[in-house]
XYZ file of C-alpha atoms in Angstrom:
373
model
C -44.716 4.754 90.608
C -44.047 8.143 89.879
C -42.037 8.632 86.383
C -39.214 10.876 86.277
C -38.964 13.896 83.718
C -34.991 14.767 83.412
C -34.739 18.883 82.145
C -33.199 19.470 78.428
C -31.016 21.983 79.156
C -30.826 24.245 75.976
C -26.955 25.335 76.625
C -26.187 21.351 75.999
C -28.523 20.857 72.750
C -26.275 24.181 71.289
C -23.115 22.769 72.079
C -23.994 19.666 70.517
C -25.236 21.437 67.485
C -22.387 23.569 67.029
C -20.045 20.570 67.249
C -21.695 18.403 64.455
C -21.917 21.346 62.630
C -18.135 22.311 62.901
C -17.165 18.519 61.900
C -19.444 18.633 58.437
C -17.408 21.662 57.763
C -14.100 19.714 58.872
C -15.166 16.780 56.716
C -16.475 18.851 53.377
C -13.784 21.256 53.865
C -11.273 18.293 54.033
C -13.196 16.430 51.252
C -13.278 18.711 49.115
C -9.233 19.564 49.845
C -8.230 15.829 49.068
C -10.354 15.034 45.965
C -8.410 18.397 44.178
C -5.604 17.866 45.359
C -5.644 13.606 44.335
C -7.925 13.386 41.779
C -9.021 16.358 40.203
C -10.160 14.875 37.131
C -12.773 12.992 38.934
C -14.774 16.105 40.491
C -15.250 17.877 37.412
C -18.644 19.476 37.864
C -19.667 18.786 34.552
C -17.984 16.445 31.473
C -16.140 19.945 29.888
C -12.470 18.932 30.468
C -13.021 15.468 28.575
C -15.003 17.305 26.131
C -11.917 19.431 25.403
C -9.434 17.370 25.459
C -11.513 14.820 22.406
C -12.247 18.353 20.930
C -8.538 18.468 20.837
C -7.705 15.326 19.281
C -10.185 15.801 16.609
C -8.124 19.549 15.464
C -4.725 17.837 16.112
C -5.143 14.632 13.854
C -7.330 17.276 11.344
C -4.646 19.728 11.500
C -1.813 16.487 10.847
C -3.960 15.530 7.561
C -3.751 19.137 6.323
C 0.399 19.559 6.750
C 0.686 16.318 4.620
C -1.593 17.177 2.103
C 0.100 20.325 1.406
C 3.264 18.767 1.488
C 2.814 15.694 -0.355
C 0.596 17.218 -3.084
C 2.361 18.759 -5.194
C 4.740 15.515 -6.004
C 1.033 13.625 -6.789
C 0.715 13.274 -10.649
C -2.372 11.649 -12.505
C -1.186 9.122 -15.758
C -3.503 9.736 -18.673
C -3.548 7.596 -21.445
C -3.418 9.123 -25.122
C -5.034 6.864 -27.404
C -5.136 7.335 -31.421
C -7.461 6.024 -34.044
C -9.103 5.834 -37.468
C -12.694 7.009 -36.996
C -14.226 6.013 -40.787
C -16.517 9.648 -40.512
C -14.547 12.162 -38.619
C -11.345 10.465 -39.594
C -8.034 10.350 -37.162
C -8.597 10.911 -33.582
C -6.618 11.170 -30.510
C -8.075 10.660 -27.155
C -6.798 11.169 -23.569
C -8.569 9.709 -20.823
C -7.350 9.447 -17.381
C -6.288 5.898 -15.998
C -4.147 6.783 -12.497
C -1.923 8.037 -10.456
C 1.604 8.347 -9.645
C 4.926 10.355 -7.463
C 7.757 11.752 -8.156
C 10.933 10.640 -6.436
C 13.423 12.364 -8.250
C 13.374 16.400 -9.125
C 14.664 15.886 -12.337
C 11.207 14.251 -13.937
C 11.420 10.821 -12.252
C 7.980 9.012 -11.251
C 6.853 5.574 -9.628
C 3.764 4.482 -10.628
C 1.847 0.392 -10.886
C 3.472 -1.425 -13.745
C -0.655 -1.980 -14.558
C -1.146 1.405 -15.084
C 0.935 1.786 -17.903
C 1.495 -2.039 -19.371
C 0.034 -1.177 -22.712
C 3.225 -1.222 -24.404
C 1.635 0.284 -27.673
C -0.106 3.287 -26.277
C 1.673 7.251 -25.435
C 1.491 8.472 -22.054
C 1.453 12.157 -20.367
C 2.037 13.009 -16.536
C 0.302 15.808 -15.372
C 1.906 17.652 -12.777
C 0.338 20.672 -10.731
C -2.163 21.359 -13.955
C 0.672 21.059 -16.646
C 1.092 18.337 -19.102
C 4.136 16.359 -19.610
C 4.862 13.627 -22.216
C 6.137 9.964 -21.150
C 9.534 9.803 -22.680
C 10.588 6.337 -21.290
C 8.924 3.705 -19.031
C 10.888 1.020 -17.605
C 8.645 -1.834 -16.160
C 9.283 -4.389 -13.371
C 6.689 -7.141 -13.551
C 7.664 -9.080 -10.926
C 6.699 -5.877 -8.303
C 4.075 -4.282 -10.547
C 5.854 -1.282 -10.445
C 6.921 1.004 -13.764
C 9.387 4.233 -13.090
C 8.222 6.703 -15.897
C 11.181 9.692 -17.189
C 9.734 13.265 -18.545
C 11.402 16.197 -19.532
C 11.450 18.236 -16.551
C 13.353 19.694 -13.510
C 13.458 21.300 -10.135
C 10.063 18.955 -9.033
C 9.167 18.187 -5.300
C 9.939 14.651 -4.722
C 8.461 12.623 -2.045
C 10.340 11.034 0.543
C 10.162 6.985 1.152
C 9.515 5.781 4.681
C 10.335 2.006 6.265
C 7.157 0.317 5.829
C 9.138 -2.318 8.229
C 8.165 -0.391 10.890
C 3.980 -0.197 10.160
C 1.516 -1.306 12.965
C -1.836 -2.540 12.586
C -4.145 0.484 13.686
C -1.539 3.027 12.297
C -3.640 5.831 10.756
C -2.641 6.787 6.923
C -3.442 9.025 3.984
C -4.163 8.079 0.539
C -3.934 10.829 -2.005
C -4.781 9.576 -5.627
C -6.636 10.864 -9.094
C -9.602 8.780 -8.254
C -12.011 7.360 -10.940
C -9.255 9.298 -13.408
C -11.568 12.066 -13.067
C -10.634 13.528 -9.314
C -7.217 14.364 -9.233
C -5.300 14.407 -5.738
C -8.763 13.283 -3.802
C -7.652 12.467 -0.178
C -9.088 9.729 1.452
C -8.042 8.949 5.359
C -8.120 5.485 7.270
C -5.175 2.936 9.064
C -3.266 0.015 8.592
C -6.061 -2.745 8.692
C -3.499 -5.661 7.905
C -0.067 -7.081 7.288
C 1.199 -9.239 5.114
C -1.700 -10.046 3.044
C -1.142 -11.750 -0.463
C -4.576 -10.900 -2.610
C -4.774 -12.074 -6.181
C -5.301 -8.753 -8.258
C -7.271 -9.014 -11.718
C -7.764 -6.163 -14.391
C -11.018 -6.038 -15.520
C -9.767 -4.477 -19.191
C -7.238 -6.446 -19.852
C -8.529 -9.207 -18.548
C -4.662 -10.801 -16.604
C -3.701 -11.182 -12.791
C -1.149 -11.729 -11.146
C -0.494 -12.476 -7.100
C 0.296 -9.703 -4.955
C 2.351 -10.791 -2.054
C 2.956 -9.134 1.508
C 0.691 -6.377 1.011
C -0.775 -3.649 3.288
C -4.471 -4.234 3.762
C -5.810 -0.160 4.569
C -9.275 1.187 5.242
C -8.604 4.305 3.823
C -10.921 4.762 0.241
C -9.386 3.628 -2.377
C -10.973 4.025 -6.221
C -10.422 3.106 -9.841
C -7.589 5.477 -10.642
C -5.692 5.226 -7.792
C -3.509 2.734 -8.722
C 0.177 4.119 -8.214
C -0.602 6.845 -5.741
C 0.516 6.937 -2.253
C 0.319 5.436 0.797
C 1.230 8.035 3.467
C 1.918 8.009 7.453
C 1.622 10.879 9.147
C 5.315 12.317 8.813
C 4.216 12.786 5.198
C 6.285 9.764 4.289
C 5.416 6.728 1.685
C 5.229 3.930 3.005
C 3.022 2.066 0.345
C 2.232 2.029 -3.655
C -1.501 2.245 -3.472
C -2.375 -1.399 -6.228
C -5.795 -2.808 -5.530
C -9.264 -2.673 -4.157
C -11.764 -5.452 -3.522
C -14.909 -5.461 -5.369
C -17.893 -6.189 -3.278
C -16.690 -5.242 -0.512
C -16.340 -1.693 1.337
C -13.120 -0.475 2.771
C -10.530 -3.189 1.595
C -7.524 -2.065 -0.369
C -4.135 -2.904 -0.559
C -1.021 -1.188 -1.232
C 2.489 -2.546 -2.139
C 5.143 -1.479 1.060
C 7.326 0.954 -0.103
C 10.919 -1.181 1.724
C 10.438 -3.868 -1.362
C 10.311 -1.141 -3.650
C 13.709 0.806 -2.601
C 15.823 -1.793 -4.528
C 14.071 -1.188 -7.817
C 14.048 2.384 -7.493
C 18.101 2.537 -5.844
C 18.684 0.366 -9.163
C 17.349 2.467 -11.422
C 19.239 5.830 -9.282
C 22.726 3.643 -9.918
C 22.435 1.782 -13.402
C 19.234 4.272 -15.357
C 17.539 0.985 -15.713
C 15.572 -1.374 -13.515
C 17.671 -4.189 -13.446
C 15.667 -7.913 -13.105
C 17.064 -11.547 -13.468
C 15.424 -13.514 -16.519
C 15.413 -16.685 -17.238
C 13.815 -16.195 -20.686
C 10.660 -18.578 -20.621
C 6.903 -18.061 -21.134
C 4.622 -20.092 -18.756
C 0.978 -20.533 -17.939
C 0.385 -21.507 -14.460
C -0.949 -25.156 -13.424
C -2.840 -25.094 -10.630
C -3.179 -27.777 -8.302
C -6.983 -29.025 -9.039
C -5.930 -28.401 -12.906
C -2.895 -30.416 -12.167
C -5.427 -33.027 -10.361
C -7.786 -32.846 -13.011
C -5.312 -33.823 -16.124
C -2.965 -35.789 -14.271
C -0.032 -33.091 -14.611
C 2.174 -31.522 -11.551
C 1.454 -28.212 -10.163
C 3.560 -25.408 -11.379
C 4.256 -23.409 -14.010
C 3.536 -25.289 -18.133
C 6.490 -23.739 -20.359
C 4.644 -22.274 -23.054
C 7.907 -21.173 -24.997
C 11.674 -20.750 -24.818
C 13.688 -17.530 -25.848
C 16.318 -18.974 -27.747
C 20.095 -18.695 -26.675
C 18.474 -17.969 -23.398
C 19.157 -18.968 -19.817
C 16.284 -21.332 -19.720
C 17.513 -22.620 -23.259
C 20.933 -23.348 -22.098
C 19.798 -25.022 -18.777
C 18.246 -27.950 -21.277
C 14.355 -26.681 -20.352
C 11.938 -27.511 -22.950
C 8.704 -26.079 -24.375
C 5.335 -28.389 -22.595
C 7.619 -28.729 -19.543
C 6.598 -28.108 -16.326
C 9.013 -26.262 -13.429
C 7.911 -26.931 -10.114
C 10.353 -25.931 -7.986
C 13.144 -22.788 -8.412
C 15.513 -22.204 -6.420
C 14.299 -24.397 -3.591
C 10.608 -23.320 -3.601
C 7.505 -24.729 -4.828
C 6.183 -23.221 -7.919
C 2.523 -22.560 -7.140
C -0.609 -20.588 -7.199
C 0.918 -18.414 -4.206
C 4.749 -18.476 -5.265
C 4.714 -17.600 -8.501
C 7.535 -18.658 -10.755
C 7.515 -15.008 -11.893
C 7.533 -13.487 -8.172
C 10.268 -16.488 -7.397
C 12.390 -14.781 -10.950
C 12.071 -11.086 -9.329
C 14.014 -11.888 -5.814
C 16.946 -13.159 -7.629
C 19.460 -11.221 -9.068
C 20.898 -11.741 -12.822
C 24.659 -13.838 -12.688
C 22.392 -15.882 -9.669
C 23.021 -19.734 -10.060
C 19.517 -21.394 -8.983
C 18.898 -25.126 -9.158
C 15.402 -25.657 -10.712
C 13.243 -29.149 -11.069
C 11.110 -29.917 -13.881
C 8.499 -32.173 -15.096
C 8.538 -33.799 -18.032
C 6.475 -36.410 -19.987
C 5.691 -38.258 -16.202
C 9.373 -37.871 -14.835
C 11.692 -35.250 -12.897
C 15.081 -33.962 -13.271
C 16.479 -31.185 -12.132
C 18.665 -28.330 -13.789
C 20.596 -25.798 -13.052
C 20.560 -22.280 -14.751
C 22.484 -19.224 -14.536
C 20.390 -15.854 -14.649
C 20.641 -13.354 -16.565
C 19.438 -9.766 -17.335
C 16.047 -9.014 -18.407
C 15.345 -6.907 -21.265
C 13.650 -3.887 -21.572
C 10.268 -3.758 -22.123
């Protein structure tokens, strides 16, 4: 059987070429038409736009640092300590050494520092402000916030201006500007808000107390020996935090006081000249609750002594007693009887129970005002 051979005719293979030709062209020209127009991130040819736009971020958030710097900087002091002595060869000596930092919220010579920074009661103190040396006139001192408000002789400063720390969220990026090691003053360190709410048990190393530091900011951002007192900016160039404590043995963990439980101290001290603190005129060591265990006592806080003709006098409390609750709350390691002191006001009425000799009672005592230190 014979086999067939059908002609190609080469007018039909040219008009089949030109028409799969002319719908590539449709396809890519409509392609290419539709992925600008929709998504023309996505057909980039290389990665240049993202490139940019992180290139970007970088010089925005760099140039953000900068502006606060420069605007903050100038209300930054460093505290130095001025220490005098007896040297039995060279004879009387005076000695400055650098021990932190603090800012001024009032033009007229007004600064917020750490009460730590300046608790020795005994010793002179001098602010130095852009280069120029300024002696500590007064210091008034608020234990239960570790915070001290220092007064020189001096006018027409740049104070800072004190943000809602309410308002912080975890991740939020701050600025830390302090006279680190007491030898670097206004180094600038960078990090964020790391935690909320933290209560860290803060020890000083040469004077050998601590005390419980409640509701703190938890911050990234280097912290260093010296910059106790210093700042705690956001971005706006605002305080929002009293930079108080670092963690040994550990990398980037500090702490800073939030500036919103601060405002009544300082608003106090704008109104009255004074900080003004309720007192209930007692000395205590604190019992804690394996001591307690251990010598069959309660938890709380031991009354070491009485002020006489003081509130705690007049309530009936006795030296050797022990308070364990104030006001409603338990006296312990994390509530503090002096913390529980500093969020009452003086003329406050608060019902406190004590432990004495195996038995409880409770009394009641009426506040007063605390002297100054």
């Amino acid at each position: 059987m014979e086999s067939k051979n059908t002609p190609f005719k080469v007018g039909a293979f040219f008009a089949i070429l030109i028409l799969v030709v002319g719908i590539s062209l449709t396809s890519g020209f409509v392609g290419s038409f539709l992925g600008n127009r929709f998504f023309p991130k996505l057909v980039s040819s290389d990665n240049g736009t993202v490139t940019e736009i992180t290139r970007q971020k970088v010089v925005d958030e760099e140039n953000a640092t900068i502006d606060v710097v420069k605007q903050v900087s100038p209300s930054v002091v460093s505290i130095v300590i001025k220490k005098t002595g007896f040297d039995f060869f060279t004879g009387p000596y005076s000695q400055e050494q650098g021990i932190g930092t603090g800012f001024i919220i009032d033009k007229d010579g007004i600064i917020l520092t750490n009460r730590h920074v300046v608790s020795d009661t005994s010793a002179d103190y001098i602010v130095v402000v852009n280069q120029q040396n300024y002696d500590v006139k007064k210091i008034f001192r608020d234990t239960a916030h570790d915070v001290a408000i220092l007064k020189i002789d001096v006018s027409n400063l740049t104070p800072v201006e004190l943000g809602d720390s309410s308002q912080l969220q975890i991740g939020q990026k701050v600025i830390a500007i302090g006279y680190a090691l007491g030898e670097f003053p206004n180094t600038v360190t960078t990090g964020v808000v790391s935690g909320l709410g933290r209560s860290v048990t803060a020890s000083s190393g040469t004077l050998g107390t601590s005390e419980v530091l409640d509701n703190v900011i938890q911050t990234d951002a280097a912290l260093n020996p010296g910059n106790s007192g210093g700042p705690l900016l956001d971005y706006s160039g605002k305080v929002i935090g009293i930079n108080v404590a670092i963690t040994s043995g550990a990398q980037n963990i500090g702490f800073a006081i939030p500036v919103s439980s601060i405002k009544p101290v300082v608003e106090d001290f704008q109104k009255y000249g004074k900080i003004i603190r309720a007192y209930l005129g007692i000395e205590y060591i604190s019992v804690s609750k394996e001591l307690a265990q251990a010598r069959n006592l309660h938890e709380g806080a031991f009354i070491s002594k009485v002020v006489a003709d003081s509130p705690a006098d007049k309530a009936g409390i006795q030296g050797s007693d022990i308070l364990y609750e104030f006001g409603g709350q338990a006296v312990d390691d994390t509530n503090t009887l002096t913390k529980l002191i500093g969020e009452k006001k003086p003329d406050d009425e608060v019902k406190i129970k004590i432990w004495r000799n195996g038995k409880t009672s409770e009394v009641t005592a009426t506040l007063g005002e605390a002297p100054e230190e």
